[in-house]
Short mmCIF file of C-alpha atoms in Angstrom, two decimals:
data_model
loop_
_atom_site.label_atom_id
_atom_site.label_comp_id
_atom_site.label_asym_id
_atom_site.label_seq_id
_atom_site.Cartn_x
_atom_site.Cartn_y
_atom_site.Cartn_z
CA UNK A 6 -16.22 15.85 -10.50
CA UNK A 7 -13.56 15.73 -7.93
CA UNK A 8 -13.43 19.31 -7.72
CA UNK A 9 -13.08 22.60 -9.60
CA UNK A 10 -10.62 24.88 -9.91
CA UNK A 11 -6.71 24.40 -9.90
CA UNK A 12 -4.63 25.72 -6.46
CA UNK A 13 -1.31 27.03 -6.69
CA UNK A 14 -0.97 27.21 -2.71
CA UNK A 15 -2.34 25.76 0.17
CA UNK A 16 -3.46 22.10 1.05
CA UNK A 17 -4.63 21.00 -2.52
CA UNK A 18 -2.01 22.60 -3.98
CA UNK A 19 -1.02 20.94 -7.42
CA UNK A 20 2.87 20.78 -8.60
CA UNK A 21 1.75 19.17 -11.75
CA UNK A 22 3.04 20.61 -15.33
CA UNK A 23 0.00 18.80 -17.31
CA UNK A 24 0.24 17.97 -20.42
CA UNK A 25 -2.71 16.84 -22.75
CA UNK A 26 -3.22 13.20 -23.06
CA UNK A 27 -1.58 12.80 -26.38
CA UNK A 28 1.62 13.25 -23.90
CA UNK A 29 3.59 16.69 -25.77
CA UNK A 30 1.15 19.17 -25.84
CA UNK A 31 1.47 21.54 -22.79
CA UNK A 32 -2.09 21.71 -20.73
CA UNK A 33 -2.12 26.02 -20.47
CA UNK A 34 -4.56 25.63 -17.56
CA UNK A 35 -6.71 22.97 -15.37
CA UNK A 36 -10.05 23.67 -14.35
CA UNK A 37 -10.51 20.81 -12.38
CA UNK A 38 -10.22 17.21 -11.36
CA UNK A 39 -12.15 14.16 -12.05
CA UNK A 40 -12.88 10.60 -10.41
CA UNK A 41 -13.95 8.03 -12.95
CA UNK A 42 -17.31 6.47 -13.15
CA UNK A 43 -15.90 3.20 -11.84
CA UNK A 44 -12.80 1.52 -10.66
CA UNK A 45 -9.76 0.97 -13.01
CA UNK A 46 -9.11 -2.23 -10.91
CA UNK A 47 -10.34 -4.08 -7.81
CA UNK A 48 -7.85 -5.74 -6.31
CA UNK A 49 -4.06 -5.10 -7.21
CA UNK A 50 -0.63 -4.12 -5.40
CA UNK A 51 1.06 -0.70 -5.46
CA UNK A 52 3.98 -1.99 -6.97
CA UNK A 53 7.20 -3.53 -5.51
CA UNK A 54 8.33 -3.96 -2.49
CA UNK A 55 11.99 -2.40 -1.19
CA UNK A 56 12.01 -0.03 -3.75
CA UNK A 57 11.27 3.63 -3.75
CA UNK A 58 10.56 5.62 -6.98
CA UNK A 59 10.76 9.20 -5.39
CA UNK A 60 6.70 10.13 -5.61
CA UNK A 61 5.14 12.70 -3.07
CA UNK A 62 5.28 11.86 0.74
CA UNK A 63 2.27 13.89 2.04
CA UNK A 64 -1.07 11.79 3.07
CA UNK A 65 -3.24 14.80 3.86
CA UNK A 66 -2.50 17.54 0.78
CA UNK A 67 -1.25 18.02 -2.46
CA UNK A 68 -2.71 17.30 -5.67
CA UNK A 69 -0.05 15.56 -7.07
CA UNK A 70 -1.48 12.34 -8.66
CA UNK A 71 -0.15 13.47 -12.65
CA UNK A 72 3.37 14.57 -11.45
CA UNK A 73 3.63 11.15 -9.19
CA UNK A 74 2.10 8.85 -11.94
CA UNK A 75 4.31 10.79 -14.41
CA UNK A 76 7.12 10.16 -11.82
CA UNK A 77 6.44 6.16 -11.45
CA UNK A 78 5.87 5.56 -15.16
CA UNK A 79 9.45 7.12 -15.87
CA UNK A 80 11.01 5.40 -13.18
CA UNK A 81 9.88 2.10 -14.98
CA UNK A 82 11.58 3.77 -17.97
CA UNK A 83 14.06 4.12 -17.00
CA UNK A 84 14.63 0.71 -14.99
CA UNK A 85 13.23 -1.33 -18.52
CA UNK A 86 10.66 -3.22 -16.33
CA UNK A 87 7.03 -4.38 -17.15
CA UNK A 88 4.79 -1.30 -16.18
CA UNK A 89 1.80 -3.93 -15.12
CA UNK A 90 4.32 -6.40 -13.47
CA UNK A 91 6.17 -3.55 -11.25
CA UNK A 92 3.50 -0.75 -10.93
CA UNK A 93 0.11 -2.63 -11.07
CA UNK A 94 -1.97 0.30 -9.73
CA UNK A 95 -0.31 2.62 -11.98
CA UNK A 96 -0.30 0.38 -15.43
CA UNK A 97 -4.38 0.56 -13.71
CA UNK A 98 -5.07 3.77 -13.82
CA UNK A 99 -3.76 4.75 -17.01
CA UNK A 100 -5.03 2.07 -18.55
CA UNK A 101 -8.23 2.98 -17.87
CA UNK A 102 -8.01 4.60 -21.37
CA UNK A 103 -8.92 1.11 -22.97
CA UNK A 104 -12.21 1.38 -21.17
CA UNK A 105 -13.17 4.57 -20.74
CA UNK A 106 -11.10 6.88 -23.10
CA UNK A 107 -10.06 10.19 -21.76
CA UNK A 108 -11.59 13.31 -23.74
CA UNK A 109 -8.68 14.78 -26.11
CA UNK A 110 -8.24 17.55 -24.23
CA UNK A 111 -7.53 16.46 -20.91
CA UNK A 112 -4.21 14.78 -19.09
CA UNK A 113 -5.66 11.48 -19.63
CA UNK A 114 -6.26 9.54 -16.45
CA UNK A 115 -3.69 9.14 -13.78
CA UNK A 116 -3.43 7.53 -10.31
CA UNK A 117 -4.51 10.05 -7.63
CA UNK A 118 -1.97 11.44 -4.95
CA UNK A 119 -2.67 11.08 -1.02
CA UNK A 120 -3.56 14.62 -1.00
CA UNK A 121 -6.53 14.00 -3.94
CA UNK A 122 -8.08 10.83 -2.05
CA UNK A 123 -7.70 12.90 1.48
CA UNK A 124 -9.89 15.81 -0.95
CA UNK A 125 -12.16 12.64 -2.07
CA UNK A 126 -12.81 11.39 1.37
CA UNK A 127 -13.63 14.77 2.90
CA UNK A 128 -15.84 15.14 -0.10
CA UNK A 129 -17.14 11.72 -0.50
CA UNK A 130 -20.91 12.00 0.47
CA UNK A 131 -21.45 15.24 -2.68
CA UNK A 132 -18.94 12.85 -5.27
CA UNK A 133 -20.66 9.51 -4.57
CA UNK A 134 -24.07 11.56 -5.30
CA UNK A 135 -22.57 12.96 -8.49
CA UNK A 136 -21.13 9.70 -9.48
CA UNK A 137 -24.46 7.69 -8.86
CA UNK A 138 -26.18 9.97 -10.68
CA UNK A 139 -23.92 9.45 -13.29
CA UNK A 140 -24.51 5.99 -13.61
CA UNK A 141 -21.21 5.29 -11.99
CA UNK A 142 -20.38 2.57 -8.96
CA UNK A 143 -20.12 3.09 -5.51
CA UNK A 144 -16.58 2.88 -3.46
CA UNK A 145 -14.91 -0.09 -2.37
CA UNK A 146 -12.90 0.12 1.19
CA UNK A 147 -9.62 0.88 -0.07
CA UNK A 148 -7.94 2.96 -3.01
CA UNK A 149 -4.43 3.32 -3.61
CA UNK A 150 -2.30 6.59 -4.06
CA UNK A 151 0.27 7.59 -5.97
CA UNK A 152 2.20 8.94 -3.00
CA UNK A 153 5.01 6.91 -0.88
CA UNK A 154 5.20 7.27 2.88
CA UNK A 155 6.92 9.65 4.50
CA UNK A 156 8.96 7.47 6.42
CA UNK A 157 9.25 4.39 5.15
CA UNK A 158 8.65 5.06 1.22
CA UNK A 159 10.33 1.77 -0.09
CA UNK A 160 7.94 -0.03 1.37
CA UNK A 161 4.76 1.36 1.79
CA UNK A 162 2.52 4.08 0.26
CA UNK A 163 -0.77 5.35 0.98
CA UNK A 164 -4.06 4.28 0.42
CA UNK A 165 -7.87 5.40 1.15
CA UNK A 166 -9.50 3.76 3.76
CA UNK A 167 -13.21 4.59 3.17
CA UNK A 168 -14.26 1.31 5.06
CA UNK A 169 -13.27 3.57 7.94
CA UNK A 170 -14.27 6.80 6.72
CA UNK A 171 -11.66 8.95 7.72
CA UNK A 172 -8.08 8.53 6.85
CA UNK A 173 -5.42 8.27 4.11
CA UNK A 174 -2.72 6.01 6.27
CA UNK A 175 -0.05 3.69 4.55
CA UNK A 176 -0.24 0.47 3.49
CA UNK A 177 2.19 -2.55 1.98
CA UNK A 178 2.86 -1.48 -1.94
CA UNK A 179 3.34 -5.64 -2.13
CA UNK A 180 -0.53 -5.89 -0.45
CA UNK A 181 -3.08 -6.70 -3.32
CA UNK A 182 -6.19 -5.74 -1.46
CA UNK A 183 -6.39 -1.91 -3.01
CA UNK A 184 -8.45 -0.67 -6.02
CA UNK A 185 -7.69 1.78 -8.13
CA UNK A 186 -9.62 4.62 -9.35
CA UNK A 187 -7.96 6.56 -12.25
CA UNK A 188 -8.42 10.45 -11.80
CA UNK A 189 -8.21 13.09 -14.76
CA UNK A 190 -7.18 16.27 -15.19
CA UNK A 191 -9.01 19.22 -17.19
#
């Protein structure tokens, strides 16, 4: 569990309109958020370099990971590019379904925003209990985010540095050093 309960206000405030994973069927409410058991990927890159899709901008707050991955996936739509080849970390998370389906009525997984791994790092000693306990694996040093940077969003976005233990700064989307770990909605 990343955490209960859906905000409409405030720092972990979610813009998302969910829908259920089979992608038409409106989500009437979310009761919370969930990390998967393991990482979707351990090494990839954001996506390309010099270009800017138009995802979130905030580091700190938000929970915004389904709007931005919903966002970046229609952006490659739209463009007629390779989801894997232009979004790794997104084609990542998603894909996660192949592994570890998504239960039917949930958003299916999705690539968390800055605000959910700022909520997973301030959390991270209760959800690495949780997912231990679980059976799940431990965290590598850095995660990527849906979200762009604020001020240079063509060419960077923000990742989790839990190596250092306390901060969601940017990072190259070209840099391949990231994991991924794919978040749900339910």
């Amino acid at each position: 569990m990343l955490k209960k309960g859906h905000d409409d206000s405030g720092d972990w405030a979610d813009n998302g309109n969910y829908t259920m994973k089979d992608g038409t069927t409106p989500m009437q409410k979310v009761n919370g958020y969930v990390l998967a058991l393991r990482d979707a990927n351990e090494r990839c890159q954001w996506g390309s370099y010099e270009i800017e899709v138009g995802c979130d901008k905030n580091n700190n707050s938000g929970f915004n990971g389904y709007s931005n991955t919903q966002t970046i996936i229609a952006f490659n739509k739209d463009k007629n590019w390779n989801l894997p080849d232009a979004f790794p970390a997104v084609y990542y998370a998603t894909n996660h379904e192949t592994v570890c389906p998504a239960p039917s009525k949930t958003s299916g997984w999705f690539l968390p925003s800055g605000g959910q791994c700022q909520y997973w790092l301030n959390k991270r000693d209760v959800i690495l209990t949780s997912i231990l306990n679980a059976g799940g694996d431990g965290w590598k040093d850095e995660y990527w985010s849906s979200s762009e940077d604020r001020y240079d969003p063509a060419y960077f976005a923000y990742g989790l540095y839990m190596r250092y233990g306390d901060i969601v700064d940017y990072g190259n989307k070209d840099q391949r050093g990231y994991a991924v770990r794919s978040c749900l909605a339910f």
